[in-house]
Amino acid sequence: MFFTYLRRELAGRRRQTAIIAIGMALAIALVIIVNSVASGVKAAQASVLESVYGVGTDITVSQSPTPPEEGEGGGGPRFEFDADAGTTTDGTTELSQSRLMAGFGASTFDASALDTVLGVDNVAAASGTLSLTNTTFNGQMPQMQQGGDGTVPSGPTTTEGTDGEAPQGGPDGAGGSAFDVDSFSVLGLDPSADAIGPLSAVSLAEGRTLDADDTGANVAVLDADYATSAELAVGGTIDIGGTDFEIVGTVTSNAADSASASNVYIPLDVAQTLSGEEGMLSNIYVQAASSTDISQVQADIEAALPDATVSTQEDLASSVSGSLSTASDLVSNLGLWLSLAVLVAAFLIAILFTISGVTRRTREFGTLKAIGWSNRRITGQVAGESLVTGLIGGAAGIAIGLIGILVINVIAPTLSGSASSSGFDLAGGQGGPGGAAGGDASGGTVTRGFGGPMSQTAAATTEVALNAPITVSVIAIAVGIAILGGLLAGAIGGWRASRLRPAEALRSVG
Amino acid sequence: MYTLTKLTKTYRQGNRTVHALKNVDLAIGAGQHVAIQGPTGGGKSTLLQMLGGLDRPTSGTITIGADDISNMPDGRLAKIRAKEIGFVFQNFNLIPTLTAQENVETALEPLGVSGEVRAKRAAEALASVGLADRAGHLPTELSGGQQQRVAIARALVKEPDVLLADEPTGALDEETRDEILEILEGLHRDRGLTLIVVTHDSAVAKRAQRRLHIKAGTVTER
């Protein structure tokens, strides 16, 4: 009887059933889509972060740079050449020097911090890295004047003051100069700790990655994209800080369309020695024992290392910028509120229509009570009708939602995100073809002063196609909402019905 | 069947207190055919609600058989209505979305009768009012007289002790009226159930063994 009556009511009052079900369906579809897009955006953010920080990193430790003290260099590399530097042919001196130093905007700290971090409770693993920038200066300039004693130097070049002879030499043969400043990022890392840190987010393209035996060896692994653009290959050598390194492998980022965290990876101890940063680190990658320990680990590290910046993946997610961040804001603000508003509206519609349905059926329920139906039976009947209506809406909503997600995934909008955080030296884009050609005799204008700070964007931009996943939990949420809405409307409607007096059956009108 | 002792029912209507029934003392024996007449607002409906266990008195007592229903909890009262009292209404009060057969079955639902027995008994009840061939029809597909016959089938299918009819012919034409009255009287005669009919219509009232008149909350015999 229950099911017969229920079926007949829903079929007999199609319009009411349809309105309630459509309301629920739209709300549920919206919730599904927003939920799914939100997890898609989250995954995209994670993939941007992964390309920079590596997989499995829960917390990163770095130190904000302190302003340089008076007299110290402004942070950029300084190239100094003595009089005998370079090789001179035909009055032109070729100068080349490469320097390896701590990355711009990064600050190094003593490696003992790593032991401190490892000593914190619930730290499963930690590894330190040293973020460096290698800058190579290549230049051609006219041969140097040898001083002011009046003797003519060995070359044919003279300077002003010697009877108006035109300057000679230099790349243009007329006393001009030409320079190239080329830079790439170098990451020193512990070759034995590959489970965590930047190299955990890459896959090997060619050759091999660094292993424990590489400690102290002049070997390097290159980002495959960088290797291609710099025309380097496995088996060749690369000049880092004036030392030739053997290229043993190339790696690519696991995240699509994205460069890996650094251009070049070398063993940490070699990096420390070459850059003069003995016993120093710039970042520590920390893995917590479990996700529930992250905040405790973060707090303990902050307490143990008061000067350090301790960031969790969540903190880092907020550093992801670009359209990804816009999408994330859109989903978390507009999407959330919109779906909440539509959900509330759908629930209200369901409740109001159920109440009005009960009111319209006053005589019907009065009659059933008069012939002996209990309040519980009538409440159950009303609640059952609402629940089934909610479930019909839920099923329709899931269908609409899945179609919506399918459409989003077919379109797959591309979001770009770049991760940057203060004091954290990220993948340097390849240093552009630095340098300027001084073309005229007066020395030309050098557009990039060297010896001073160089501007460099310490950020990795990653293009990620949004993929909204369909998860069991999203479907479960939808079904839950449908049941909740149905039960809520049913409970209120049923309560109203149970309050009706059986004497209502005797009302001749209505 | 019924014993009413000093039965009083008052209710508030806005600021006014309405004395619908005033100290009514009344006994109705089992198997009687009683007609209740009276002007609108005189207390007919209130008396019917008391007899049907749809409402409780303000004071006094009312017993159905051996049960004092004056202060009975809702649940037990619903059971008594389900088992012992059959209702026939002026406007038939069928469930519009259910077929004739299903409407009759609703009366057996609270009695916990199995589906099979329920269907069989409902079909028999419909057959006894001459509607065996209309079992699958919705109320809207039936005439007024047919609908009232379905309602009668719904009232009698549970084999009640008493049948309460509230203006059972009020919405029907004369010819159909006689048809319905004959069915009701036949039930009274053949099954020995107590038949109480509230009516405006003197022609209907005249057919009863006993005629009660209620006016301003006071019941008198005619």
mmCIF file of N, CA, C and O in Angstrom, chain A residues 227-313:
data_model
loop_
_atom_site.group_PDB
_atom_site.id
_atom_site.type_symbol
_atom_site.label_atom_id
_atom_site.label_comp_id
_atom_site.label_asym_id
_atom_site.label_seq_id
_atom_site.Cartn_x
_atom_site.Cartn_y
_atom_site.Cartn_z
ATOM 1 N N ALA A 227 68.785 21.785 -21.404
ATOM 2 C CA ALA A 227 69.839 21.121 -22.171
ATOM 3 C C ALA A 227 69.641 21.361 -23.661
ATOM 4 O O ALA A 227 70.578 21.653 -24.402
ATOM 5 N N THR A 228 68.378 21.262 -24.089
ATOM 6 C CA THR A 228 68.087 21.463 -25.503
ATOM 7 C C THR A 228 68.424 22.893 -25.930
ATOM 8 O O THR A 228 69.095 23.122 -26.934
ATOM 9 N N SER A 229 67.950 23.847 -25.116
ATOM 10 C CA SER A 229 68.159 25.235 -25.539
ATOM 11 C C SER A 229 69.618 25.648 -25.428
ATOM 12 O O SER A 229 70.066 26.531 -26.152
ATOM 13 N N ALA A 230 70.355 25.015 -24.519
ATOM 14 C CA ALA A 230 71.764 25.378 -24.365
ATOM 15 C C ALA A 230 72.671 24.487 -25.218
ATOM 16 O O ALA A 230 73.891 24.572 -25.129
ATOM 17 N N GLU A 231 72.042 23.614 -25.993
ATOM 18 C CA GLU A 231 72.769 22.700 -26.879
ATOM 19 C C GLU A 231 73.765 21.847 -26.115
ATOM 20 O O GLU A 231 74.932 21.734 -26.466
ATOM 21 N N LEU A 232 73.268 21.311 -25.014
ATOM 22 C CA LEU A 232 74.100 20.417 -24.215
ATOM 23 C C LEU A 232 73.473 19.035 -24.244
ATOM 24 O O LEU A 232 72.264 18.901 -24.390
ATOM 25 N N ALA A 233 74.300 18.009 -24.073
ATOM 26 C CA ALA A 233 73.762 16.664 -24.099
ATOM 27 C C ALA A 233 74.506 15.791 -23.099
ATOM 28 O O ALA A 233 75.604 16.128 -22.636
ATOM 29 N N VAL A 234 73.886 14.668 -22.773
ATOM 30 C CA VAL A 234 74.503 13.715 -21.851
ATOM 31 C C VAL A 234 75.843 13.270 -22.442
ATOM 32 O O VAL A 234 75.948 12.998 -23.637
ATOM 33 N N GLY A 235 76.873 13.215 -21.590
ATOM 34 C CA GLY A 235 78.206 12.859 -22.065
ATOM 35 C C GLY A 235 79.080 14.076 -22.270
ATOM 36 O O GLY A 235 80.298 13.982 -22.255
ATOM 37 N N GLY A 236 78.456 15.222 -22.441
ATOM 38 C CA GLY A 236 79.207 16.454 -22.641
ATOM 39 C C GLY A 236 79.589 17.071 -21.302
ATOM 40 O O GLY A 236 79.424 16.458 -20.242
ATOM 41 N N THR A 237 80.088 18.277 -21.365
ATOM 42 C CA THR A 237 80.440 18.950 -20.122
ATOM 43 C C THR A 237 79.768 20.311 -20.073
ATOM 44 O O THR A 237 79.371 20.874 -21.098
ATOM 45 N N ILE A 238 79.637 20.796 -18.852
ATOM 46 C CA ILE A 238 79.076 22.125 -18.653
ATOM 47 C C ILE A 238 79.978 22.850 -17.669
ATOM 48 O O ILE A 238 80.475 22.264 -16.701
ATOM 49 N N ASP A 239 80.215 24.113 -17.958
ATOM 50 C CA ASP A 239 81.079 24.916 -17.095
ATOM 51 C C ASP A 239 80.233 25.544 -16.004
ATOM 52 O O ASP A 239 79.347 26.350 -16.273
ATOM 53 N N ILE A 240 80.514 25.117 -14.790
ATOM 54 C CA ILE A 240 79.793 25.701 -13.665
ATOM 55 C C ILE A 240 80.818 26.299 -12.723
ATOM 56 O O ILE A 240 81.689 25.594 -12.203
ATOM 57 N N GLY A 241 80.756 27.576 -12.541
ATOM 58 C CA GLY A 241 81.673 28.261 -11.648
ATOM 59 C C GLY A 241 83.129 28.043 -12.011
ATOM 60 O O GLY A 241 83.984 27.951 -11.139
ATOM 61 N N GLY A 242 83.372 27.905 -13.309
ATOM 62 C CA GLY A 242 84.740 27.738 -13.764
ATOM 63 C C GLY A 242 85.232 26.308 -13.724
ATOM 64 O O GLY A 242 86.386 26.039 -14.008
ATOM 65 N N THR A 243 84.392 25.390 -13.358
ATOM 66 C CA THR A 243 84.791 23.985 -13.317
ATOM 67 C C THR A 243 83.960 23.209 -14.329
ATOM 68 O O THR A 243 82.754 23.469 -14.456
ATOM 69 N N ASP A 244 84.590 22.294 -15.009
ATOM 70 C CA ASP A 244 83.845 21.482 -15.968
ATOM 71 C C ASP A 244 83.155 20.329 -15.259
ATOM 72 O O ASP A 244 83.774 19.585 -14.499
ATOM 73 N N PHE A 245 81.878 20.193 -15.490
ATOM 74 C CA PHE A 245 81.093 19.090 -14.914
ATOM 75 C C PHE A 245 80.680 18.155 -16.036
ATOM 76 O O PHE A 245 80.307 18.604 -17.127
ATOM 77 N N GLU A 246 80.697 16.895 -15.721
ATOM 78 C CA GLU A 246 80.232 15.917 -16.697
ATOM 79 C C GLU A 246 78.707 15.822 -16.616
ATOM 80 O O GLU A 246 78.133 15.717 -15.525
ATOM 81 N N ILE A 247 78.080 15.914 -17.765
ATOM 82 C CA ILE A 247 76.612 15.805 -17.778
ATOM 83 C C ILE A 247 76.255 14.324 -17.808
ATOM 84 O O ILE A 247 76.569 13.616 -18.762
ATOM 85 N N VAL A 248 75.613 13.849 -16.713
ATOM 86 C CA VAL A 248 75.309 12.407 -16.634
ATOM 87 C C VAL A 248 73.856 12.082 -16.968
ATOM 88 O O VAL A 248 73.500 10.938 -17.198
ATOM 89 N N GLY A 249 73.004 13.096 -16.985
ATOM 90 C CA GLY A 249 71.605 12.784 -17.281
ATOM 91 C C GLY A 249 70.786 14.038 -17.482
ATOM 92 O O GLY A 249 71.224 15.151 -17.174
ATOM 93 N N THR A 250 69.594 13.835 -18.055
ATOM 94 C CA THR A 250 68.648 14.946 -18.173
ATOM 95 C C THR A 250 67.316 14.482 -17.611
ATOM 96 O O THR A 250 66.975 13.296 -17.661
ATOM 97 N N VAL A 251 66.595 15.445 -17.087
ATOM 98 C CA VAL A 251 65.296 15.127 -16.477
ATOM 99 C C VAL A 251 64.231 16.080 -16.994
ATOM 100 O O VAL A 251 64.522 17.191 -17.416
ATOM 101 N N THR A 252 62.998 15.612 -16.970
ATOM 102 C CA THR A 252 61.875 16.491 -17.322
ATOM 103 C C THR A 252 60.913 16.533 -16.149
ATOM 104 O O THR A 252 60.823 15.595 -15.368
ATOM 105 N N SER A 253 60.185 17.627 -16.091
ATOM 106 C CA SER A 253 59.210 17.779 -15.014
ATOM 107 C C SER A 253 58.040 16.839 -15.254
ATOM 108 O O SER A 253 57.656 16.577 -16.384
ATOM 109 N N ASN A 254 57.476 16.341 -14.183
ATOM 110 C CA ASN A 254 56.290 15.490 -14.313
ATOM 111 C C ASN A 254 55.058 16.296 -14.679
ATOM 112 O O ASN A 254 54.122 15.784 -15.250
ATOM 113 N N ALA A 255 55.054 17.551 -14.291
ATOM 114 C CA ALA A 255 53.907 18.387 -14.622
ATOM 115 C C ALA A 255 53.992 18.772 -16.092
ATOM 116 O O ALA A 255 55.056 19.084 -16.598
ATOM 117 N N ALA A 256 52.858 18.713 -16.747
ATOM 118 C CA ALA A 256 52.852 19.006 -18.175
ATOM 119 C C ALA A 256 53.286 20.440 -18.440
ATOM 120 O O ALA A 256 53.003 21.334 -17.656
ATOM 121 N N ASP A 257 53.921 20.636 -19.530
ATOM 122 C CA ASP A 257 54.300 21.964 -20.004
ATOM 123 C C ASP A 257 55.065 22.780 -18.973
ATOM 124 O O ASP A 257 54.916 23.979 -18.870
ATOM 125 N N SER A 258 55.833 22.117 -18.199
ATOM 126 C CA SER A 258 56.478 22.889 -17.153
ATOM 127 C C SER A 258 57.941 22.511 -17.063
ATOM 128 O O SER A 258 58.328 21.374 -17.295
ATOM 129 N N ALA A 259 58.762 23.489 -16.736
ATOM 130 C CA ALA A 259 60.173 23.191 -16.545
ATOM 131 C C ALA A 259 60.362 22.646 -15.139
ATOM 132 O O ALA A 259 59.542 22.873 -14.260
ATOM 133 N N SER A 260 61.416 21.896 -14.920
ATOM 134 C CA SER A 260 61.664 21.401 -13.577
ATOM 135 C C SER A 260 62.246 22.537 -12.742
ATOM 136 O O SER A 260 62.458 23.650 -13.211
ATOM 137 N N ALA A 261 62.464 22.235 -11.473
ATOM 138 C CA ALA A 261 62.760 23.299 -10.511
ATOM 139 C C ALA A 261 64.036 24.076 -10.805
ATOM 140 O O ALA A 261 64.182 25.217 -10.416
ATOM 141 N N SER A 262 64.963 23.454 -11.478
ATOM 142 C CA SER A 262 66.231 24.124 -11.716
ATOM 143 C C SER A 262 66.754 23.728 -13.080
ATOM 144 O O SER A 262 66.318 22.740 -13.667
ATOM 145 N N ASN A 263 67.686 24.503 -13.608
ATOM 146 C CA ASN A 263 68.282 24.151 -14.890
ATOM 147 C C ASN A 263 69.287 23.019 -14.734
ATOM 148 O O ASN A 263 69.353 22.118 -15.559
ATOM 149 N N VAL A 264 70.052 23.113 -13.651
ATOM 150 C CA VAL A 264 71.135 22.145 -13.457
ATOM 151 C C VAL A 264 71.098 21.641 -12.021
ATOM 152 O O VAL A 264 70.834 22.416 -11.093
ATOM 153 N N TYR A 265 71.340 20.355 -11.853
ATOM 154 C CA TYR A 265 71.397 19.767 -10.522
ATOM 155 C C TYR A 265 72.790 19.173 -10.312
ATOM 156 O O TYR A 265 73.287 18.441 -11.169
ATOM 157 N N ILE A 266 73.422 19.532 -9.188
ATOM 158 C CA ILE A 266 74.747 18.961 -8.895
ATOM 159 C C ILE A 266 74.775 18.525 -7.436
ATOM 160 O O ILE A 266 73.929 18.939 -6.646
ATOM 161 N N PRO A 267 75.750 17.685 -7.058
ATOM 162 C CA PRO A 267 75.817 17.246 -5.660
ATOM 163 C C PRO A 267 76.003 18.448 -4.729
ATOM 164 O O PRO A 267 76.713 19.410 -5.050
ATOM 165 N N LEU A 268 75.355 18.369 -3.574
ATOM 166 C CA LEU A 268 75.323 19.481 -2.631
ATOM 167 C C LEU A 268 76.718 19.927 -2.196
ATOM 168 O O LEU A 268 77.029 21.117 -2.202
ATOM 169 N N ASP A 269 77.593 18.945 -1.836
ATOM 170 C CA ASP A 269 78.905 19.339 -1.301
ATOM 171 C C ASP A 269 79.735 20.079 -2.348
ATOM 172 O O ASP A 269 80.428 21.044 -2.049
ATOM 173 N N VAL A 270 79.618 19.639 -3.604
ATOM 174 C CA VAL A 270 80.349 20.312 -4.677
ATOM 175 C C VAL A 270 79.826 21.731 -4.835
ATOM 176 O O VAL A 270 80.587 22.688 -4.985
ATOM 177 N N ALA A 271 78.495 21.859 -4.770
ATOM 178 C CA ALA A 271 77.868 23.167 -4.917
ATOM 179 C C ALA A 271 78.329 24.100 -3.808
ATOM 180 O O ALA A 271 78.649 25.270 -4.049
ATOM 181 N N GLN A 272 78.396 23.545 -2.589
ATOM 182 C CA GLN A 272 78.801 24.380 -1.451
ATOM 183 C C GLN A 272 80.238 24.874 -1.620
ATOM 184 O O GLN A 272 80.543 26.041 -1.411
ATOM 185 N N THR A 273 81.113 23.973 -2.030
ATOM 186 C CA THR A 273 82.521 24.331 -2.176
ATOM 187 C C THR A 273 82.718 25.368 -3.280
ATOM 188 O O THR A 273 83.362 26.388 -3.095
ATOM 189 N N LEU A 274 82.105 25.088 -4.444
ATOM 190 C CA LEU A 274 82.311 25.956 -5.594
ATOM 191 C C LEU A 274 81.775 27.364 -5.384
ATOM 192 O O LEU A 274 82.317 28.337 -5.875
ATOM 193 N N SER A 275 80.670 27.458 -4.642
ATOM 194 C CA SER A 275 80.041 28.762 -4.484
ATOM 195 C C SER A 275 80.572 29.507 -3.269
ATOM 196 O O SER A 275 80.181 30.644 -3.025
ATOM 197 N N GLY A 276 81.435 28.834 -2.517
ATOM 198 C CA GLY A 276 81.939 29.479 -1.316
ATOM 199 C C GLY A 276 80.920 29.468 -0.192
ATOM 200 O O GLY A 276 81.059 30.162 0.801
ATOM 201 N N GLU A 277 79.870 28.692 -0.365
ATOM 202 C CA GLU A 277 78.839 28.616 0.674
ATOM 203 C C GLU A 277 79.042 27.339 1.481
ATOM 204 O O GLU A 277 78.127 26.526 1.627
ATOM 205 N N GLU A 278 80.249 27.165 2.004
ATOM 206 C CA GLU A 278 80.558 25.933 2.720
ATOM 207 C C GLU A 278 79.602 25.744 3.894
ATOM 208 O O GLU A 278 79.390 26.655 4.688
ATOM 209 N N GLY A 279 79.040 24.554 3.961
ATOM 210 C CA GLY A 279 78.179 24.240 5.104
ATOM 211 C C GLY A 279 76.889 25.042 5.155
ATOM 212 O O GLY A 279 76.281 25.189 6.201
ATOM 213 N N MET A 280 76.508 25.573 3.978
ATOM 214 C CA MET A 280 75.288 26.379 3.985
ATOM 215 C C MET A 280 74.207 25.715 3.131
ATOM 216 O O MET A 280 74.481 24.943 2.213
ATOM 217 N N LEU A 281 72.967 26.038 3.462
ATOM 218 C CA LEU A 281 71.810 25.552 2.713
ATOM 219 C C LEU A 281 70.906 26.732 2.423
ATOM 220 O O LEU A 281 70.943 27.752 3.122
ATOM 221 N N SER A 282 70.082 26.608 1.407
ATOM 222 C CA SER A 282 69.090 27.656 1.202
ATOM 223 C C SER A 282 67.667 27.164 1.446
ATOM 224 O O SER A 282 66.772 27.950 1.728
ATOM 225 N N ASN A 283 67.458 25.859 1.297
ATOM 226 C CA ASN A 283 66.117 25.321 1.531
ATOM 227 C C ASN A 283 66.220 23.965 2.197
ATOM 228 O O ASN A 283 67.155 23.205 1.945
ATOM 229 N N ILE A 284 65.224 23.669 3.009
ATOM 230 C CA ILE A 284 65.115 22.307 3.536
ATOM 231 C C ILE A 284 63.717 21.806 3.184
ATOM 232 O O ILE A 284 62.727 22.516 3.380
ATOM 233 N N TYR A 285 63.665 20.624 2.616
ATOM 234 C CA TYR A 285 62.393 20.005 2.275
ATOM 235 C C TYR A 285 62.074 18.983 3.356
ATOM 236 O O TYR A 285 62.906 18.147 3.672
ATOM 237 N N VAL A 286 60.876 19.094 3.906
ATOM 238 C CA VAL A 286 60.522 18.252 5.051
ATOM 239 C C VAL A 286 59.289 17.424 4.715
ATOM 240 O O VAL A 286 58.328 17.919 4.132
ATOM 241 N N GLN A 287 59.366 16.171 5.095
ATOM 242 C CA GLN A 287 58.195 15.312 4.950
ATOM 243 C C GLN A 287 57.743 14.916 6.348
ATOM 244 O O GLN A 287 58.544 14.423 7.142
ATOM 245 N N ALA A 288 56.456 15.160 6.639
ATOM 246 C CA ALA A 288 55.932 14.802 7.960
ATOM 247 C C ALA A 288 55.535 13.335 7.956
ATOM 248 O O ALA A 288 55.258 12.753 6.910
ATOM 249 N N ALA A 289 55.498 12.756 9.160
ATOM 250 C CA ALA A 289 55.161 11.332 9.279
ATOM 251 C C ALA A 289 53.751 11.065 8.768
ATOM 252 O O ALA A 289 53.500 10.059 8.117
ATOM 253 N N SER A 290 52.834 11.972 9.026
ATOM 254 C CA SER A 290 51.501 11.821 8.457
ATOM 255 C C SER A 290 50.902 13.208 8.302
ATOM 256 O O SER A 290 51.384 14.181 8.898
ATOM 257 N N SER A 291 49.859 13.290 7.471
ATOM 258 C CA SER A 291 49.309 14.608 7.152
ATOM 259 C C SER A 291 48.748 15.301 8.388
ATOM 260 O O SER A 291 48.638 16.519 8.429
ATOM 261 N N THR A 292 48.391 14.509 9.389
ATOM 262 C CA THR A 292 47.832 15.135 10.592
ATOM 263 C C THR A 292 48.911 15.783 11.449
ATOM 264 O O THR A 292 48.612 16.557 12.352
ATOM 265 N N ASP A 293 50.172 15.422 11.156
ATOM 266 C CA ASP A 293 51.255 15.968 11.974
ATOM 267 C C ASP A 293 51.777 17.296 11.421
ATOM 268 O O ASP A 293 52.620 17.931 12.048
ATOM 269 N N ILE A 294 51.316 17.687 10.229
ATOM 270 C CA ILE A 294 51.958 18.811 9.535
ATOM 271 C C ILE A 294 51.991 20.079 10.379
ATOM 272 O O ILE A 294 53.034 20.718 10.513
ATOM 273 N N SER A 295 50.846 20.407 10.998
ATOM 274 C CA SER A 295 50.830 21.682 11.726
ATOM 275 C C SER A 295 51.727 21.622 12.962
ATOM 276 O O SER A 295 52.377 22.610 13.314
ATOM 277 N N GLN A 296 51.782 20.450 13.588
ATOM 278 C CA GLN A 296 52.668 20.306 14.744
ATOM 279 C C GLN A 296 54.127 20.430 14.309
ATOM 280 O O GLN A 296 54.918 21.139 14.947
ATOM 281 N N VAL A 297 54.458 19.761 13.190
ATOM 282 C CA VAL A 297 55.831 19.812 12.700
ATOM 283 C C VAL A 297 56.193 21.251 12.325
ATOM 284 O O VAL A 297 57.267 21.752 12.679
ATOM 285 N N GLN A 298 55.254 21.926 11.669
ATOM 286 C CA GLN A 298 55.502 23.318 11.287
ATOM 287 C C GLN A 298 55.777 24.171 12.529
ATOM 288 O O GLN A 298 56.753 24.929 12.571
ATOM 289 N N ALA A 299 54.936 24.020 13.539
ATOM 290 C CA ALA A 299 55.091 24.825 14.754
ATOM 291 C C ALA A 299 56.424 24.523 15.438
ATOM 292 O O ALA A 299 57.133 25.444 15.875
ATOM 293 N N ASP A 300 56.787 23.238 15.489
ATOM 294 C CA ASP A 300 58.026 22.867 16.176
ATOM 295 C C ASP A 300 59.254 23.391 15.428
ATOM 296 O O ASP A 300 60.227 23.827 16.046
ATOM 297 N N ILE A 301 59.195 23.339 14.092
ATOM 298 C CA ILE A 301 60.345 23.847 13.328
ATOM 299 C C ILE A 301 60.453 25.350 13.510
ATOM 300 O O ILE A 301 61.533 25.900 13.700
ATOM 301 N N GLU A 302 59.303 26.022 13.493
ATOM 302 C CA GLU A 302 59.314 27.472 13.698
ATOM 303 C C GLU A 302 59.916 27.827 15.051
ATOM 304 O O GLU A 302 60.654 28.802 15.189
ATOM 305 N N ALA A 303 59.614 27.001 16.052
ATOM 306 C CA ALA A 303 60.146 27.264 17.389
ATOM 307 C C ALA A 303 61.647 27.012 17.421
ATOM 308 O O ALA A 303 62.411 27.756 18.034
ATOM 309 N N ALA A 304 62.079 25.940 16.699
ATOM 310 C CA ALA A 304 63.491 25.576 16.735
ATOM 311 C C ALA A 304 64.343 26.511 15.868
ATOM 312 O O ALA A 304 65.513 26.730 16.158
ATOM 313 N N LEU A 305 63.747 27.030 14.806
ATOM 314 C CA LEU A 305 64.492 27.908 13.899
ATOM 315 C C LEU A 305 63.733 29.226 13.759
ATOM 316 O O LEU A 305 63.014 29.444 12.788
ATOM 317 N N PRO A 306 63.888 30.098 14.728
ATOM 318 C CA PRO A 306 63.046 31.303 14.743
ATOM 319 C C PRO A 306 63.241 32.225 13.542
ATOM 320 O O PRO A 306 62.326 32.962 13.176
ATOM 321 N N ASP A 307 64.423 32.171 12.903
ATOM 322 C CA ASP A 307 64.657 33.074 11.777
ATOM 323 C C ASP A 307 64.112 32.535 10.461
ATOM 324 O O ASP A 307 64.067 33.242 9.461
ATOM 325 N N ALA A 308 63.737 31.258 10.462
ATOM 326 C CA ALA A 308 63.387 30.622 9.193
ATOM 327 C C ALA A 308 61.936 30.884 8.807
ATOM 328 O O ALA A 308 61.088 31.163 9.652
ATOM 329 N N THR A 309 61.681 30.802 7.525
ATOM 330 C CA THR A 309 60.311 30.845 7.026
ATOM 331 C C THR A 309 59.891 29.396 6.812
ATOM 332 O O THR A 309 60.505 28.682 6.032
ATOM 333 N N VAL A 310 58.871 28.961 7.519
ATOM 334 C CA VAL A 310 58.430 27.572 7.433
ATOM 335 C C VAL A 310 57.067 27.570 6.750
ATOM 336 O O VAL A 310 56.115 28.149 7.253
ATOM 337 N N SER A 311 57.016 26.968 5.571
ATOM 338 C CA SER A 311 55.763 26.997 4.815
ATOM 339 C C SER A 311 55.238 25.590 4.592
ATOM 340 O O SER A 311 55.997 24.676 4.288
ATOM 341 N N THR A 312 53.933 25.437 4.718
ATOM 342 C CA THR A 312 53.312 24.155 4.381
ATOM 343 C C THR A 312 52.807 24.242 2.947
ATOM 344 O O THR A 312 52.738 25.321 2.373
ATOM 345 N N GLN A 313 52.428 23.078 2.398
ATOM 346 C CA GLN A 313 51.885 23.077 1.028
ATOM 347 C C GLN A 313 50.701 24.007 0.921
ATOM 348 O O GLN A 313 50.482 24.644 -0.094
#
